[in-house]
Amino acid sequence: MMARTLVVLVDDDDAARHSLQALLEMSGYRVDAYADGQACLDHADVGAGCLITDIRMPGMDGLALHAEIARRFPALPVIFITGHGDVSLAVRGLKAGAVDFIEKPFEAEAMLSSVVRALAISLDADRKKAEETLAQNKLALLTPRQRQVFDCLVTGQATKDMAISLALSPRTIEIHRHEVMKRLKAGSVADLTRLSFALAPHNKFD
């Protein structure tokens, strides 16, 4: 799997870029390398893996590239390479969502460790997105009334409280509850709660 993992590298220093590309490729990664940020945006498959970018470059610098990447691919991990005196810029990048920065000159082990951490973040984001999509597809099986009952169940409401809030009889609530469990193939309210946690926060109780 590692041989298919993409690392996008952006550095205007030819020697540094070629050296880091060689290190990453020898470590089993597939590398797309670019001399400037705009070329990266125009040509790189930056929707997966991670991005490593120098923070100081002519034209589009690393901060500007990160801002555009974050707009297009908010889940893509970004690592900054920083030179002497660039730490304050790197901290700005971290506050904007970058996952790490590595100071030049860096040890190979430090860079590779940072890449491993970034890719772990990327894989976790992919897993969460898949779980969210699955949860959305499952909840789409519910009727609007059943979705209301689901929302009540995962917030811990008792049957009598649901009956009051939804203006239904307790018996009707129990019927809807049974159908919710059946349609979602859930064995318990805990299963429903785990399903709700897979949704993005803004989708949980819409």
PDB file of C-alpha atoms in Angstrom:
ATOM      1  CA  MET A   1       0.000   0.000   0.000  1.00  0.00           C
ATOM      2  CA  MET A   2       2.837   2.396   0.836  1.00  0.00           C
ATOM      3  CA  ALA A   3       4.164   2.255  -2.742  1.00  0.00           C
ATOM      4  CA  ARG A   4       0.844   3.694  -3.904  1.00  0.00           C
ATOM      5  CA  THR A   5       0.735   6.425  -1.257  1.00  0.00           C
ATOM      6  CA  LEU A   6       1.181   9.835  -2.829  1.00  0.00           C
ATOM      7  CA  VAL A   7       3.313  12.604  -1.384  1.00  0.00           C
ATOM      8  CA  VAL A   8       3.151  15.905  -3.249  1.00  0.00           C
ATOM      9  CA  LEU A   9       6.337  17.931  -2.820  1.00  0.00           C
ATOM     10  CA  VAL A  10       6.747  21.633  -3.615  1.00  0.00           C
ATOM     11  CA  ASP A  11      10.122  23.392  -3.270  1.00  0.00           C
ATOM     12  CA  ASP A  12      11.747  25.965  -5.549  1.00  0.00           C
ATOM     13  CA  ASP A  13      15.242  24.783  -4.509  1.00  0.00           C
ATOM     14  CA  ASP A  14      16.075  22.185  -7.150  1.00  0.00           C
ATOM     15  CA  ALA A  15      18.760  20.413  -5.132  1.00  0.00           C
ATOM     16  CA  ALA A  16      16.639  20.241  -1.986  1.00  0.00           C
ATOM     17  CA  ARG A  17      13.591  19.061  -3.932  1.00  0.00           C
ATOM     18  CA  HIS A  18      15.492  16.318  -5.743  1.00  0.00           C
ATOM     19  CA  SER A  19      17.135  15.157  -2.527  1.00  0.00           C
ATOM     20  CA  LEU A  20      13.860  14.953  -0.604  1.00  0.00           C
ATOM     21  CA  GLN A  21      12.111  13.293  -3.532  1.00  0.00           C
ATOM     22  CA  ALA A  22      14.817  10.621  -3.609  1.00  0.00           C
ATOM     23  CA  LEU A  23      14.471  10.051   0.147  1.00  0.00           C
ATOM     24  CA  LEU A  24      10.710   9.666  -0.073  1.00  0.00           C
ATOM     25  CA  GLU A  25      10.846   7.364  -3.091  1.00  0.00           C
ATOM     26  CA  MET A  26      13.484   5.171  -1.440  1.00  0.00           C
ATOM     27  CA  SER A  27      11.096   4.937   1.517  1.00  0.00           C
ATOM     28  CA  GLY A  28       8.377   3.540  -0.741  1.00  0.00           C
ATOM     29  CA  TYR A  29       6.268   6.605  -1.493  1.00  0.00           C
ATOM     30  CA  ARG A  30       5.105   7.840  -4.873  1.00  0.00           C
ATOM     31  CA  VAL A  31       6.176  11.457  -5.227  1.00  0.00           C
ATOM     32  CA  ASP A  32       4.887  14.256  -7.444  1.00  0.00           C
ATOM     33  CA  ALA A  33       7.416  17.093  -7.204  1.00  0.00           C
ATOM     34  CA  TYR A  34       6.968  20.708  -8.325  1.00  0.00           C
ATOM     35  CA  ALA A  35       9.130  23.829  -8.274  1.00  0.00           C
ATOM     36  CA  ASP A  36       6.272  26.207  -7.484  1.00  0.00           C
ATOM     37  CA  GLY A  37       2.846  26.279  -5.897  1.00  0.00           C
ATOM     38  CA  GLN A  38       0.869  27.159  -8.996  1.00  0.00           C
ATOM     39  CA  ALA A  39       2.274  24.217 -10.936  1.00  0.00           C
ATOM     40  CA  CYS A  40       1.243  21.983  -8.042  1.00  0.00           C
ATOM     41  CA  LEU A  41      -2.313  23.304  -8.119  1.00  0.00           C
ATOM     42  CA  ASP A  42      -2.488  22.993 -11.911  1.00  0.00           C
ATOM     43  CA  HIS A  43      -1.168  19.459 -12.226  1.00  0.00           C
ATOM     44  CA  ALA A  44      -0.919  17.524  -8.959  1.00  0.00           C
ATOM     45  CA  ASP A  45      -3.440  14.965  -7.736  1.00  0.00           C
ATOM     46  CA  VAL A  46      -3.586  16.674  -4.350  1.00  0.00           C
ATOM     47  CA  GLY A  47      -6.799  15.113  -3.118  1.00  0.00           C
ATOM     48  CA  ALA A  48      -5.070  12.217  -1.354  1.00  0.00           C
ATOM     49  CA  GLY A  49      -1.910  11.469   0.606  1.00  0.00           C
ATOM     50  CA  CYS A  50      -0.143  14.535   1.949  1.00  0.00           C
ATOM     51  CA  LEU A  51       1.559  17.725   0.787  1.00  0.00           C
ATOM     52  CA  ILE A  52       5.053  18.883   1.754  1.00  0.00           C
ATOM     53  CA  THR A  53       5.835  22.474   0.818  1.00  0.00           C
ATOM     54  CA  ASP A  54       8.628  24.937   1.434  1.00  0.00           C
ATOM     55  CA  ILE A  55       7.211  27.950   3.217  1.00  0.00           C
ATOM     56  CA  ARG A  56       9.276  30.599   1.379  1.00  0.00           C
ATOM     57  CA  MET A  57       9.054  30.503  -2.397  1.00  0.00           C
ATOM     58  CA  PRO A  58       8.821  33.156  -5.103  1.00  0.00           C
ATOM     59  CA  GLY A  59       5.358  33.773  -6.471  1.00  0.00           C
ATOM     60  CA  MET A  60       2.942  31.637  -4.500  1.00  0.00           C
ATOM     61  CA  ASP A  61       4.598  30.905  -1.166  1.00  0.00           C
ATOM     62  CA  GLY A  62       3.844  27.962   1.090  1.00  0.00           C
ATOM     63  CA  LEU A  63       1.260  29.807   3.171  1.00  0.00           C
ATOM     64  CA  ALA A  64      -0.692  30.863   0.086  1.00  0.00           C
ATOM     65  CA  LEU A  65      -0.480  27.342  -1.335  1.00  0.00           C
ATOM     66  CA  HIS A  66      -1.705  25.896   1.956  1.00  0.00           C
ATOM     67  CA  ALA A  67      -4.628  28.319   2.024  1.00  0.00           C
ATOM     68  CA  GLU A  68      -5.709  27.257  -1.464  1.00  0.00           C
ATOM     69  CA  ILE A  69      -5.209  23.560  -0.713  1.00  0.00           C
ATOM     70  CA  ALA A  70      -7.268  23.944   2.474  1.00  0.00           C
ATOM     71  CA  ARG A  71     -10.049  25.551   0.434  1.00  0.00           C
ATOM     72  CA  ARG A  72     -10.086  22.803  -2.196  1.00  0.00           C
ATOM     73  CA  PHE A  73      -9.126  19.785  -0.081  1.00  0.00           C
ATOM     74  CA  PRO A  74      -9.713  20.620   3.593  1.00  0.00           C
ATOM     75  CA  ALA A  75      -8.777  17.115   4.783  1.00  0.00           C
ATOM     76  CA  LEU A  76      -5.366  17.002   3.043  1.00  0.00           C
ATOM     77  CA  PRO A  77      -2.503  17.098   5.592  1.00  0.00           C
ATOM     78  CA  VAL A  78       0.173  19.720   4.903  1.00  0.00           C
ATOM     79  CA  ILE A  79       3.763  19.762   6.199  1.00  0.00           C
ATOM     80  CA  PHE A  80       5.857  22.917   5.939  1.00  0.00           C
ATOM     81  CA  ILE A  81       9.594  22.934   5.315  1.00  0.00           C
ATOM     82  CA  THR A  82      11.057  26.005   6.998  1.00  0.00           C
ATOM     83  CA  GLY A  83      14.412  27.714   6.846  1.00  0.00           C
ATOM     84  CA  HIS A  84      16.162  29.783   9.482  1.00  0.00           C
ATOM     85  CA  GLY A  85      13.907  32.543  10.740  1.00  0.00           C
ATOM     86  CA  ASP A  86      10.730  31.041   9.286  1.00  0.00           C
ATOM     87  CA  VAL A  87       9.399  29.444  12.453  1.00  0.00           C
ATOM     88  CA  SER A  88       6.941  32.280  13.082  1.00  0.00           C
ATOM     89  CA  LEU A  89       5.539  31.736   9.580  1.00  0.00           C
ATOM     90  CA  ALA A  90       5.278  28.013  10.232  1.00  0.00           C
ATOM     91  CA  VAL A  91       3.376  28.669  13.443  1.00  0.00           C
ATOM     92  CA  ARG A  92       0.926  30.748  11.410  1.00  0.00           C
ATOM     93  CA  GLY A  93       0.549  27.755   9.118  1.00  0.00           C
ATOM     94  CA  LEU A  94      -0.105  25.427  12.058  1.00  0.00           C
ATOM     95  CA  LYS A  95      -2.777  27.773  13.348  1.00  0.00           C
ATOM     96  CA  ALA A  96      -4.331  27.675   9.862  1.00  0.00           C
ATOM     97  CA  GLY A  97      -4.474  23.879   9.946  1.00  0.00           C
ATOM     98  CA  ALA A  98      -1.104  22.505   8.798  1.00  0.00           C
ATOM     99  CA  VAL A  99      -0.118  19.361  10.677  1.00  0.00           C
ATOM    100  CA  ASP A 100       3.620  19.944  11.140  1.00  0.00           C
ATOM    101  CA  PHE A 101       6.706  21.887  10.142  1.00  0.00           C
ATOM    102  CA  ILE A 102      10.268  20.634   9.699  1.00  0.00           C
ATOM    103  CA  GLU A 103      13.206  23.001   9.991  1.00  0.00           C
ATOM    104  CA  LYS A 104      16.128  22.930   7.548  1.00  0.00           C
ATOM    105  CA  PRO A 105      18.524  21.222   7.706  1.00  0.00           C
ATOM    106  CA  PHE A 106      16.445  18.254   8.805  1.00  0.00           C
ATOM    107  CA  GLU A 107      17.269  14.656   9.583  1.00  0.00           C
ATOM    108  CA  ALA A 108      15.769  12.076   7.239  1.00  0.00           C
ATOM    109  CA  GLU A 109      14.176  10.287  10.182  1.00  0.00           C
ATOM    110  CA  ALA A 110      12.416  13.466  11.342  1.00  0.00           C
ATOM    111  CA  MET A 111      10.959  14.079   7.887  1.00  0.00           C
ATOM    112  CA  LEU A 112       9.810  10.493   7.424  1.00  0.00           C
ATOM    113  CA  SER A 113       8.228  10.450  10.880  1.00  0.00           C
ATOM    114  CA  SER A 114       6.326  13.614  10.025  1.00  0.00           C
ATOM    115  CA  VAL A 115       5.104  12.066   6.766  1.00  0.00           C
ATOM    116  CA  VAL A 116       3.921   8.953   8.603  1.00  0.00           C
ATOM    117  CA  ARG A 117       1.943  11.114  11.047  1.00  0.00           C
ATOM    118  CA  ALA A 118       0.444  13.171   8.224  1.00  0.00           C
ATOM    119  CA  LEU A 119      -0.612  10.092   6.272  1.00  0.00           C
ATOM    120  CA  ALA A 120      -2.166   8.592   9.409  1.00  0.00           C
ATOM    121  CA  ILE A 121      -4.259  11.767   9.678  1.00  0.00           C
ATOM    122  CA  SER A 122      -5.209  11.426   6.006  1.00  0.00           C
ATOM    123  CA  LEU A 123      -6.259   7.791   6.415  1.00  0.00           C
ATOM    124  CA  ASP A 124      -8.297   8.666   9.492  1.00  0.00           C
ATOM    125  CA  ALA A 125     -10.054  11.438   7.572  1.00  0.00           C
ATOM    126  CA  ASP A 126     -10.828   9.002   4.728  1.00  0.00           C
ATOM    127  CA  ARG A 127     -12.211   6.471   7.227  1.00  0.00           C
ATOM    128  CA  LYS A 128     -14.403   9.068   8.892  1.00  0.00           C
ATOM    129  CA  LYS A 129     -15.698  10.251   5.520  1.00  0.00           C
ATOM    130  CA  ALA A 130     -16.579   6.670   4.536  1.00  0.00           C
ATOM    131  CA  GLU A 131     -18.369   6.147   7.841  1.00  0.00           C
ATOM    132  CA  GLU A 132     -20.262   9.417   7.382  1.00  0.00           C
ATOM    133  CA  THR A 133     -21.380   8.428   3.882  1.00  0.00           C
ATOM    134  CA  LEU A 134     -22.527   5.018   5.122  1.00  0.00           C
ATOM    135  CA  ALA A 135     -24.478   6.632   7.975  1.00  0.00           C
ATOM    136  CA  GLN A 136     -26.133   9.110   5.615  1.00  0.00           C
ATOM    137  CA  ASN A 137     -27.146   6.295   3.266  1.00  0.00           C
ATOM    138  CA  LYS A 138     -28.631   4.309   6.126  1.00  0.00           C
ATOM    139  CA  LEU A 139     -30.567   7.257   7.534  1.00  0.00           C
ATOM    140  CA  ALA A 140     -31.960   7.965   4.072  1.00  0.00           C
ATOM    141  CA  LEU A 141     -33.949   4.734   4.512  1.00  0.00           C
ATOM    142  CA  LEU A 142     -36.017   6.329   7.277  1.00  0.00           C
ATOM    143  CA  THR A 143     -39.234   8.253   6.812  1.00  0.00           C
ATOM    144  CA  PRO A 144     -39.279  11.842   8.160  1.00  0.00           C
ATOM    145  CA  ARG A 145     -41.193  10.675  11.250  1.00  0.00           C
ATOM    146  CA  GLN A 146     -38.789   7.793  11.813  1.00  0.00           C
ATOM    147  CA  ARG A 147     -35.872  10.207  11.537  1.00  0.00           C
ATOM    148  CA  GLN A 148     -37.475  12.324  14.258  1.00  0.00           C
ATOM    149  CA  VAL A 149     -37.746   9.274  16.482  1.00  0.00           C
ATOM    150  CA  PHE A 150     -34.127   8.357  15.679  1.00  0.00           C
ATOM    151  CA  ASP A 151     -32.964  11.831  16.707  1.00  0.00           C
ATOM    152  CA  CYS A 152     -34.863  11.530  19.965  1.00  0.00           C
ATOM    153  CA  LEU A 153     -33.485   8.074  20.665  1.00  0.00           C
ATOM    154  CA  VAL A 154     -29.841   9.074  20.228  1.00  0.00           C
ATOM    155  CA  THR A 155     -30.287  11.994  22.631  1.00  0.00           C
ATOM    156  CA  GLY A 156     -31.497   9.568  25.292  1.00  0.00           C
ATOM    157  CA  GLN A 157     -35.158  10.576  25.465  1.00  0.00           C
ATOM    158  CA  ALA A 158     -37.566   8.167  27.108  1.00  0.00           C
ATOM    159  CA  THR A 159     -40.659   6.972  25.248  1.00  0.00           C
ATOM    160  CA  LYS A 160     -43.022   9.200  27.236  1.00  0.00           C
ATOM    161  CA  ASP A 161     -40.846  12.253  26.552  1.00  0.00           C
ATOM    162  CA  MET A 162     -40.735  11.468  22.840  1.00  0.00           C
ATOM    163  CA  ALA A 163     -44.497  11.060  22.820  1.00  0.00           C
ATOM    164  CA  ILE A 164     -44.902  14.527  24.292  1.00  0.00           C
ATOM    165  CA  SER A 165     -42.344  16.257  22.066  1.00  0.00           C
ATOM    166  CA  LEU A 166     -43.664  14.617  18.869  1.00  0.00           C
ATOM    167  CA  ALA A 167     -47.349  14.757  19.866  1.00  0.00           C
ATOM    168  CA  LEU A 168     -47.780  11.015  19.422  1.00  0.00           C
ATOM    169  CA  SER A 169     -48.998   8.224  21.669  1.00  0.00           C
ATOM    170  CA  PRO A 170     -46.399   6.088  23.464  1.00  0.00           C
ATOM    171  CA  ARG A 171     -47.663   3.090  21.498  1.00  0.00           C
ATOM    172  CA  THR A 172     -47.044   4.884  18.192  1.00  0.00           C
ATOM    173  CA  ILE A 173     -43.556   5.862  19.372  1.00  0.00           C
ATOM    174  CA  GLU A 174     -42.809   2.204  20.122  1.00  0.00           C
ATOM    175  CA  ILE A 175     -43.967   1.201  16.633  1.00  0.00           C
ATOM    176  CA  HIS A 176     -41.725   3.816  15.032  1.00  0.00           C
ATOM    177  CA  ARG A 177     -38.846   2.792  17.288  1.00  0.00           C
ATOM    178  CA  HIS A 178     -39.213  -0.827  16.168  1.00  0.00           C
ATOM    179  CA  GLU A 179     -39.180   0.234  12.508  1.00  0.00           C
ATOM    180  CA  VAL A 180     -36.109   2.436  13.033  1.00  0.00           C
ATOM    181  CA  MET A 181     -34.202  -0.451  14.601  1.00  0.00           C
ATOM    182  CA  LYS A 182     -35.323  -2.800  11.848  1.00  0.00           C
ATOM    183  CA  ARG A 183     -34.487  -0.508   8.920  1.00  0.00           C
ATOM    184  CA  LEU A 184     -31.081   0.404  10.339  1.00  0.00           C
ATOM    185  CA  LYS A 185     -30.344  -3.200  11.352  1.00  0.00           C
ATOM    186  CA  ALA A 186     -29.543  -1.960  14.860  1.00  0.00           C
ATOM    187  CA  GLY A 187     -29.552  -4.221  17.874  1.00  0.00           C
ATOM    188  CA  SER A 188     -29.625  -1.472  20.483  1.00  0.00           C
ATOM    189  CA  VAL A 189     -29.837   2.257  21.027  1.00  0.00           C
ATOM    190  CA  ALA A 190     -26.048   2.167  21.410  1.00  0.00           C
ATOM    191  CA  ASP A 191     -25.839   1.045  17.760  1.00  0.00           C
ATOM    192  CA  LEU A 192     -27.978   4.031  16.773  1.00  0.00           C
ATOM    193  CA  THR A 193     -25.783   6.368  18.812  1.00  0.00           C
ATOM    194  CA  ARG A 194     -22.637   5.114  17.113  1.00  0.00           C
ATOM    195  CA  LEU A 195     -24.334   5.700  13.774  1.00  0.00           C
ATOM    196  CA  SER A 196     -25.160   9.288  14.751  1.00  0.00           C
ATOM    197  CA  PHE A 197     -21.549   9.902  15.781  1.00  0.00           C
ATOM    198  CA  ALA A 198     -20.429   8.994  12.259  1.00  0.00           C
ATOM    199  CA  LEU A 199     -22.281  12.000  10.883  1.00  0.00           C
ATOM    200  CA  ALA A 200     -20.606  15.352  10.472  1.00  0.00           C
ATOM    201  CA  PRO A 201     -21.597  17.647  13.369  1.00  0.00           C
ATOM    202  CA  HIS A 202     -23.738  19.868  11.164  1.00  0.00           C
ATOM    203  CA  ASN A 203     -25.705  16.849   9.921  1.00  0.00           C
ATOM    204  CA  LYS A 204     -26.384  15.040  13.187  1.00  0.00           C
ATOM    205  CA  PHE A 205     -29.723  16.474  14.082  1.00  0.00           C
ATOM    206  CA  ASP A 206     -30.898  18.390  11.039  1.00  0.00           C
TER     207      ASP A 206
END
